[in-house]
mmCIF file of C-alpha atoms in Angstrom:
data_model
loop_
_atom_site.group_PDB
_atom_site.id
_atom_site.type_symbol
_atom_site.label_atom_id
_atom_site.label_comp_id
_atom_site.label_asym_id
_atom_site.label_seq_id
_atom_site.Cartn_x
_atom_site.Cartn_y
_atom_site.Cartn_z
ATOM 1 C CA MET A 8 37.638 -14.995 -17.198
ATOM 2 C CA GLU A 9 39.777 -16.969 -14.762
ATOM 3 C CA ARG A 10 38.238 -19.841 -12.882
ATOM 4 C CA MET A 11 38.826 -20.306 -9.164
ATOM 5 C CA THR A 12 40.755 -23.346 -8.095
ATOM 6 C CA MET A 13 39.350 -25.721 -5.518
ATOM 7 C CA ASP A 14 41.513 -24.106 -2.848
ATOM 8 C CA GLU A 15 40.237 -20.623 -3.737
ATOM 9 C CA ARG A 16 36.531 -21.502 -3.601
ATOM 10 C CA PRO A 17 34.681 -20.760 -0.337
ATOM 11 C CA ALA A 18 34.079 -23.791 1.822
ATOM 12 C CA MET A 19 30.595 -25.212 2.248
ATOM 13 C CA GLY A 20 28.554 -23.130 4.677
ATOM 14 C CA VAL A 21 30.702 -20.014 4.190
ATOM 15 C CA ARG A 22 28.750 -16.925 3.128
ATOM 16 C CA ARG A 23 29.658 -15.662 -0.324
ATOM 17 C CA PHE A 24 27.936 -12.289 0.016
ATOM 18 C CA GLY A 25 29.985 -10.497 2.635
ATOM 19 C CA ARG A 26 28.503 -9.381 5.926
ATOM 20 C CA VAL A 27 25.077 -8.639 4.423
ATOM 21 C CA ASN A 28 23.328 -10.421 1.567
ATOM 22 C CA TRP A 29 21.915 -7.207 0.108
ATOM 23 C CA LEU A 30 20.361 -8.923 -2.916
ATOM 24 C CA GLY A 31 18.568 -11.502 -0.796
ATOM 25 C CA LEU A 32 17.459 -8.910 1.751
ATOM 26 C CA ARG A 33 16.107 -6.605 -0.946
ATOM 27 C CA THR A 34 14.267 -9.527 -2.546
ATOM 28 C CA LEU A 35 12.661 -10.508 0.759
ATOM 29 C CA ILE A 36 11.600 -6.921 1.474
ATOM 30 C CA THR A 37 10.158 -6.590 -2.039
ATOM 31 C CA ARG A 38 8.228 -9.827 -1.572
ATOM 32 C CA GLU A 39 6.788 -8.682 1.758
ATOM 33 C CA VAL A 40 5.729 -5.311 0.348
ATOM 34 C CA MET A 41 4.264 -6.724 -2.864
ATOM 35 C CA ARG A 42 2.405 -9.346 -0.828
ATOM 36 C CA PHE A 43 0.186 -6.748 0.842
ATOM 37 C CA MET A 44 0.138 -4.286 -2.057
ATOM 38 C CA ALA A 45 -1.316 -6.975 -4.319
ATOM 39 C CA VAL A 46 -4.475 -6.853 -2.185
ATOM 40 C CA TRP A 47 -4.381 -3.144 -1.273
ATOM 41 C CA GLN A 48 -8.174 -3.058 -1.069
ATOM 42 C CA GLN A 49 -7.949 -5.313 1.992
ATOM 43 C CA THR A 50 -4.696 -4.077 3.515
ATOM 44 C CA ILE A 51 -4.913 -0.303 2.950
ATOM 45 C CA PHE A 52 -8.484 0.629 2.046
ATOM 46 C CA ALA A 53 -10.239 -1.690 4.509
ATOM 47 C CA PRO A 54 -8.429 -0.250 7.598
ATOM 48 C CA LEU A 55 -9.432 3.232 6.446
ATOM 49 C CA MET A 56 -13.074 2.177 6.307
ATOM 50 C CA THR A 57 -12.830 0.513 9.728
ATOM 51 C CA ALA A 58 -11.299 3.646 11.260
ATOM 52 C CA ALA A 59 -13.974 5.802 9.633
ATOM 53 C CA LEU A 60 -16.718 3.573 11.069
ATOM 54 C CA PHE A 61 -15.209 3.828 14.565
ATOM 55 C CA VAL A 62 -15.110 7.612 14.334
ATOM 56 C CA LEU A 63 -18.643 7.772 12.914
ATOM 57 C CA VAL A 64 -20.105 5.514 15.619
ATOM 58 C CA PHE A 65 -18.407 7.377 18.455
ATOM 59 C CA ALA A 66 -19.284 10.748 16.955
ATOM 60 C CA LEU A 67 -22.968 9.823 16.725
ATOM 61 C CA ALA A 68 -23.123 8.038 20.084
ATOM 62 C CA LEU A 69 -20.916 10.236 22.262
ATOM 63 C CA GLY A 70 -19.674 13.161 20.245
ATOM 64 C CA GLN A 71 -22.442 15.574 21.157
ATOM 65 C CA GLY A 72 -22.909 14.687 24.811
ATOM 66 C CA ARG A 73 -19.342 13.786 25.780
ATOM 67 C CA GLY A 74 -17.334 16.556 27.365
ATOM 68 C CA GLN A 75 -13.670 17.228 26.841
ATOM 69 C CA VAL A 76 -11.089 14.563 27.615
ATOM 70 C CA MET A 77 -7.712 15.785 28.868
ATOM 71 C CA GLY A 78 -8.721 19.250 27.703
ATOM 72 C CA LEU A 79 -9.465 18.100 24.150
ATOM 73 C CA PRO A 80 -12.704 17.652 22.203
ATOM 74 C CA TYR A 81 -13.519 13.958 22.248
ATOM 75 C CA LEU A 82 -13.035 13.364 18.519
ATOM 76 C CA GLN A 83 -9.659 15.082 18.620
ATOM 77 C CA PHE A 84 -8.707 12.902 21.582
ATOM 78 C CA LEU A 85 -10.019 9.774 19.847
ATOM 79 C CA GLY A 86 -8.217 10.285 16.513
ATOM 80 C CA PRO A 87 -4.660 9.262 17.550
ATOM 81 C CA GLY A 88 -5.989 6.214 19.399
ATOM 82 C CA ILE A 89 -7.868 4.991 16.321
ATOM 83 C CA LEU A 90 -4.807 5.633 14.160
ATOM 84 C CA MET A 91 -2.484 3.685 16.449
ATOM 85 C CA MET A 92 -4.927 0.827 16.945
ATOM 86 C CA THR A 93 -5.076 0.413 13.167
ATOM 87 C CA VAL A 94 -1.283 0.610 12.850
ATOM 88 C CA ILE A 95 -0.900 -2.008 15.585
ATOM 89 C CA GLN A 96 -3.332 -4.447 14.002
ATOM 90 C CA ASN A 97 -1.900 -4.113 10.501
ATOM 91 C CA SER A 98 1.776 -4.355 11.430
ATOM 92 C CA PHE A 99 1.063 -7.486 13.496
ATOM 93 C CA ALA A 100 -1.072 -9.026 10.769
ATOM 94 C CA ASN A 101 1.549 -8.473 8.073
ATOM 95 C CA SER A 102 4.433 -10.418 9.601
ATOM 96 C CA SER A 103 2.316 -13.037 11.379
ATOM 97 C CA SER A 104 0.237 -13.910 8.317
ATOM 98 C CA SER A 105 3.325 -14.097 6.091
ATOM 99 C CA ILE A 106 5.068 -16.684 8.277
ATOM 100 C CA THR A 107 1.941 -18.638 9.203
ATOM 101 C CA SER A 108 0.726 -18.864 5.601
ATOM 102 C CA ALA A 109 4.128 -20.093 4.453
ATOM 103 C CA LYS A 110 4.192 -22.755 7.181
ATOM 104 C CA VAL A 111 0.640 -23.958 6.523
ATOM 105 C CA GLN A 112 1.140 -24.045 2.736
ATOM 106 C CA GLY A 113 4.484 -25.804 3.124
ATOM 107 C CA ASN A 114 6.563 -23.202 1.268
ATOM 108 C CA ILE A 115 8.412 -21.814 4.298
ATOM 109 C CA VAL A 116 11.418 -23.680 2.877
ATOM 110 C CA ASP A 117 11.570 -21.024 0.139
ATOM 111 C CA THR A 118 12.456 -18.519 2.870
ATOM 112 C CA LEU A 119 14.701 -20.750 4.958
ATOM 113 C CA MET A 120 16.800 -22.237 2.124
ATOM 114 C CA PRO A 121 18.252 -19.015 0.615
ATOM 115 C CA PRO A 122 21.504 -17.767 2.211
ATOM 116 C CA LEU A 123 19.814 -15.283 4.535
ATOM 117 C CA SER A 124 20.937 -14.870 8.133
ATOM 118 C CA ALA A 125 18.537 -14.586 11.058
ATOM 119 C CA GLY A 126 19.129 -10.839 11.165
ATOM 120 C CA GLU A 127 18.331 -10.492 7.465
ATOM 121 C CA LEU A 128 15.142 -12.536 7.825
ATOM 122 C CA LEU A 129 14.115 -10.428 10.817
ATOM 123 C CA THR A 130 14.845 -7.195 8.934
ATOM 124 C CA GLY A 131 12.958 -8.308 5.840
ATOM 125 C CA TYR A 132 9.790 -9.210 7.750
ATOM 126 C CA LEU A 133 9.995 -6.034 9.827
ATOM 127 C CA CYS A 134 10.381 -3.827 6.749
ATOM 128 C CA GLY A 135 7.180 -5.288 5.342
ATOM 129 C CA SER A 136 5.327 -4.514 8.579
ATOM 130 C CA VAL A 137 6.774 -0.997 8.774
ATOM 131 C CA ALA A 138 5.856 -0.275 5.142
ATOM 132 C CA ARG A 139 2.265 -1.432 5.629
ATOM 133 C CA ALA A 140 1.917 0.424 8.927
ATOM 134 C CA GLY A 141 3.391 3.580 7.399
ATOM 135 C CA LEU A 142 0.962 3.578 4.485
ATOM 136 C CA VAL A 143 -1.998 2.982 6.790
ATOM 137 C CA ALA A 144 -0.806 5.738 9.149
ATOM 138 C CA MET A 145 -0.447 8.251 6.312
ATOM 139 C CA VAL A 146 -3.899 7.487 4.915
ATOM 140 C CA ILE A 147 -5.684 7.580 8.286
ATOM 141 C CA GLY A 148 -3.607 10.514 9.562
ATOM 142 C CA THR A 149 -4.575 12.588 6.541
ATOM 143 C CA GLY A 150 -8.233 11.779 7.091
ATOM 144 C CA MET A 151 -7.916 12.530 10.817
ATOM 145 C CA VAL A 152 -6.491 15.991 10.163
ATOM 146 C CA MET A 153 -9.261 16.714 7.656
ATOM 147 C CA VAL A 154 -12.021 15.583 10.049
ATOM 148 C CA THR A 155 -10.767 17.266 13.224
ATOM 149 C CA GLY A 156 -9.370 20.371 11.540
ATOM 150 C CA ALA A 157 -6.350 20.264 13.883
ATOM 151 C CA GLY A 158 -2.736 19.905 12.847
ATOM 152 C CA ILE A 159 0.059 17.744 14.247
ATOM 153 C CA ALA A 160 1.532 19.255 17.409
ATOM 154 C CA HIS A 161 4.837 17.328 17.406
ATOM 155 C CA PRO A 162 5.343 15.524 14.073
ATOM 156 C CA LEU A 163 8.669 13.950 15.079
ATOM 157 C CA TRP A 164 7.190 12.340 18.184
ATOM 158 C CA ALA A 165 4.182 11.117 16.203
ATOM 159 C CA ILE A 166 6.415 9.485 13.570
ATOM 160 C CA THR A 167 8.661 7.998 16.271
ATOM 161 C CA PHE A 168 5.824 6.244 18.098
ATOM 162 C CA VAL A 169 4.233 5.022 14.858
ATOM 163 C CA LEU A 170 7.617 3.511 13.935
ATOM 164 C CA LEU A 171 8.013 1.943 17.390
ATOM 165 C CA ALA A 172 4.498 0.493 17.138
ATOM 166 C CA ALA A 173 5.256 -1.013 13.737
ATOM 167 C CA LEU A 174 8.520 -2.521 15.003
ATOM 168 C CA LEU A 175 7.009 -3.880 18.224
ATOM 169 C CA LEU A 176 3.926 -5.409 16.655
ATOM 170 C CA GLY A 177 5.851 -6.564 13.602
ATOM 171 C CA GLY A 178 8.227 -8.330 15.986
ATOM 172 C CA LEU A 179 5.349 -9.817 17.960
ATOM 173 C CA GLY A 180 3.850 -10.943 14.657
ATOM 174 C CA ILE A 181 7.078 -12.786 13.864
ATOM 175 C CA LEU A 182 6.992 -14.491 17.267
ATOM 176 C CA ALA A 183 3.328 -15.417 16.825
ATOM 177 C CA GLY A 184 3.950 -16.708 13.308
ATOM 178 C CA ILE A 185 6.788 -18.904 14.583
ATOM 179 C CA LEU A 186 4.661 -20.277 17.436
ATOM 180 C CA ALA A 187 1.485 -20.892 15.427
ATOM 181 C CA GLN A 188 1.270 -24.065 13.347
ATOM 182 C CA LYS A 189 -2.160 -23.346 11.880
ATOM 183 C CA PHE A 190 -4.517 -20.431 11.329
ATOM 184 C CA ASP A 191 -6.705 -21.308 14.329
ATOM 185 C CA GLN A 192 -3.758 -20.804 16.670
ATOM 186 C CA MET A 193 -2.945 -17.463 15.050
ATOM 187 C CA ALA A 194 -6.573 -16.365 15.401
ATOM 188 C CA ALA A 195 -6.450 -17.237 19.098
ATOM 189 C CA ILE A 196 -3.312 -15.127 19.617
ATOM 190 C CA THR A 197 -4.897 -12.212 17.772
ATOM 191 C CA ASN A 198 -8.267 -12.404 19.536
ATOM 192 C CA PHE A 199 -7.071 -13.109 23.079
ATOM 193 C CA VAL A 200 -3.792 -11.184 23.225
ATOM 194 C CA ILE A 201 -3.323 -8.470 20.595
ATOM 195 C CA THR A 202 -6.895 -7.147 20.346
ATOM 196 C CA PRO A 203 -7.468 -6.856 24.143
ATOM 197 C CA LEU A 204 -4.084 -5.172 24.642
ATOM 198 C CA SER A 205 -4.840 -2.609 21.924
ATOM 199 C CA PHE A 206 -8.418 -1.893 23.071
ATOM 200 C CA LEU A 207 -7.587 -1.731 26.801
ATOM 201 C CA SER A 208 -4.743 0.748 26.480
ATOM 202 C CA GLY A 209 -6.367 4.171 26.423
ATOM 203 C CA THR A 210 -7.569 4.081 22.836
ATOM 204 C CA PHE A 211 -11.043 5.372 23.665
ATOM 205 C CA TYR A 212 -10.478 6.888 27.120
ATOM 206 C CA SER A 213 -7.907 8.378 29.440
ATOM 207 C CA VAL A 214 -6.463 5.771 31.799
ATOM 208 C CA ASP A 215 -6.525 8.378 34.591
ATOM 209 C CA SER A 216 -10.301 7.914 34.668
ATOM 210 C CA LEU A 217 -9.947 4.220 35.542
ATOM 211 C CA PRO A 218 -10.286 2.984 39.126
ATOM 212 C CA GLU A 219 -7.521 1.029 40.789
ATOM 213 C CA PRO A 220 -6.095 -1.524 40.129
ATOM 214 C CA PHE A 221 -6.940 -1.060 36.436
ATOM 215 C CA ARG A 222 -5.137 2.281 36.251
ATOM 216 C CA THR A 223 -1.907 0.717 37.507
ATOM 217 C CA LEU A 224 -2.320 -2.346 35.302
ATOM 218 C CA SER A 225 -2.715 -0.100 32.250
ATOM 219 C CA HIS A 226 0.759 1.303 32.885
ATOM 220 C CA TRP A 227 2.178 -2.216 32.582
ATOM 221 C CA ASN A 228 0.795 -2.480 29.053
ATOM 222 C CA PRO A 229 3.462 -1.332 26.539
ATOM 223 C CA ILE A 230 0.795 -0.587 23.934
ATOM 224 C CA PHE A 231 -0.570 2.082 26.296
ATOM 225 C CA TYR A 232 2.713 3.991 25.930
ATOM 226 C CA LEU A 233 2.588 3.654 22.136
ATOM 227 C CA ILE A 234 -0.896 5.149 21.969
ATOM 228 C CA ASP A 235 -0.161 7.747 24.630
ATOM 229 C CA GLY A 236 3.027 8.813 22.866
ATOM 230 C CA ALA A 237 1.265 9.107 19.515
ATOM 231 C CA ARG A 238 -1.472 11.164 21.178
ATOM 232 C CA PHE A 239 1.196 13.494 22.538
ATOM 233 C CA GLY A 240 2.718 13.776 19.068
ATOM 234 C CA VAL A 241 -0.624 14.657 17.486
ATOM 235 C CA THR A 242 -2.301 16.756 20.200
ATOM 236 C CA GLY A 243 0.471 17.744 22.611
ATOM 237 C CA VAL A 244 -1.144 16.105 25.664
ATOM 238 C CA SER A 245 -0.516 12.698 27.256
ATOM 239 C CA ASP A 246 -1.307 10.602 30.317
ATOM 240 C CA ALA A 247 2.319 9.674 31.032
ATOM 241 C CA PRO A 248 5.628 11.523 30.544
ATOM 242 C CA VAL A 249 6.556 11.090 26.889
ATOM 243 C CA TRP A 250 10.244 10.366 27.545
ATOM 244 C CA ARG A 251 9.355 7.586 29.975
ATOM 245 C CA GLY A 252 7.004 6.060 27.419
ATOM 246 C CA PHE A 253 9.692 6.306 24.754
ATOM 247 C CA ALA A 254 12.277 4.559 26.954
ATOM 248 C CA ILE A 255 9.855 1.757 27.873
ATOM 249 C CA CYS A 256 8.843 1.216 24.250
ATOM 250 C CA VAL A 257 12.471 1.101 23.054
ATOM 251 C CA ALA A 258 13.325 -1.448 25.764
ATOM 252 C CA VAL A 259 10.330 -3.662 24.919
ATOM 253 C CA VAL A 260 11.027 -3.446 21.172
ATOM 254 C CA ALA A 261 14.654 -4.426 21.759
ATOM 255 C CA GLY A 262 13.595 -7.437 23.866
ATOM 256 C CA VAL A 263 11.006 -8.644 21.349
ATOM 257 C CA LEU A 264 13.356 -8.280 18.374
ATOM 258 C CA TYR A 265 16.157 -10.060 20.202
ATOM 259 C CA LEU A 266 13.857 -12.990 20.972
ATOM 260 C CA GLY A 267 12.699 -13.048 17.352
ATOM 261 C CA TRP A 268 16.322 -13.102 16.169
ATOM 262 C CA ARG A 269 17.153 -15.959 18.530
ATOM 263 C CA TRP A 270 14.205 -18.036 17.347
ATOM 264 C CA LEU A 271 14.986 -17.443 13.681
ATOM 265 C CA LYS A 272 18.639 -18.254 14.265
ATOM 266 C CA SER A 273 17.861 -21.544 15.999
ATOM 267 C CA GLY A 274 15.019 -22.485 13.615
ATOM 268 C CA TYR A 275 12.643 -22.875 16.557
ATOM 269 C CA ARG A 276 9.312 -24.294 15.292
ATOM 270 C CA MET A 277 10.372 -23.342 11.756
ATOM 271 C CA LYS A 278 12.555 -26.271 10.701
ATOM 272 C CA PRO A 279 11.357 -29.890 10.827
#
């Protein structure tokens, strides 16, 4: 085997893996997936139990006396909202907890030192969030179909909005993980930003029933369009035009991911 001369060797700082470090990217994705699969009781089974409790409570409290919502039985209306709320919480938690834990424990250097570009880091974290959100969506979606007895009206739209939700909240989780320096700060972001946005976005009600200005404010919440689009995919009805919701969600996802890429590229709040 011939050895390279000094002139033939790549200079310091030059990537030796081509445009994409496929080995490093695959390793990062595998790490992110195995991280949540190692505790599947908490990451997969626990969200199923939480969703089941929501459905049970609302069925006992309102199911019998509540009339139809948007022409649907209340439980059938509620199902997609519960599914998307769970997807949103889990996709955000996956990427945010991965980065925050690494920073608090001091091993974030294990992610920053390998020859991975900002785009590869972003893709690796996002794939972990998408994988976790997809598993949760499949488990809860199967249970939802069994409970309501109704099928999926537009499967492609349902999958599209679940994917957009995973990308958006996975991206927001990356931003939150970069900003937070300790678990208390991450808890504050989750409790005061993510949870209110997911609960106040038409999960349990139609936004058309809200008085002004809350109805208008709801349409400025991108998570509303995620839940509304998923509801259209599952039931065939929605509060807002589905194509408008799709365009808004794509634009917001693109903006969040671009900001995440910029922060990872510059090492903002990641490097000492």
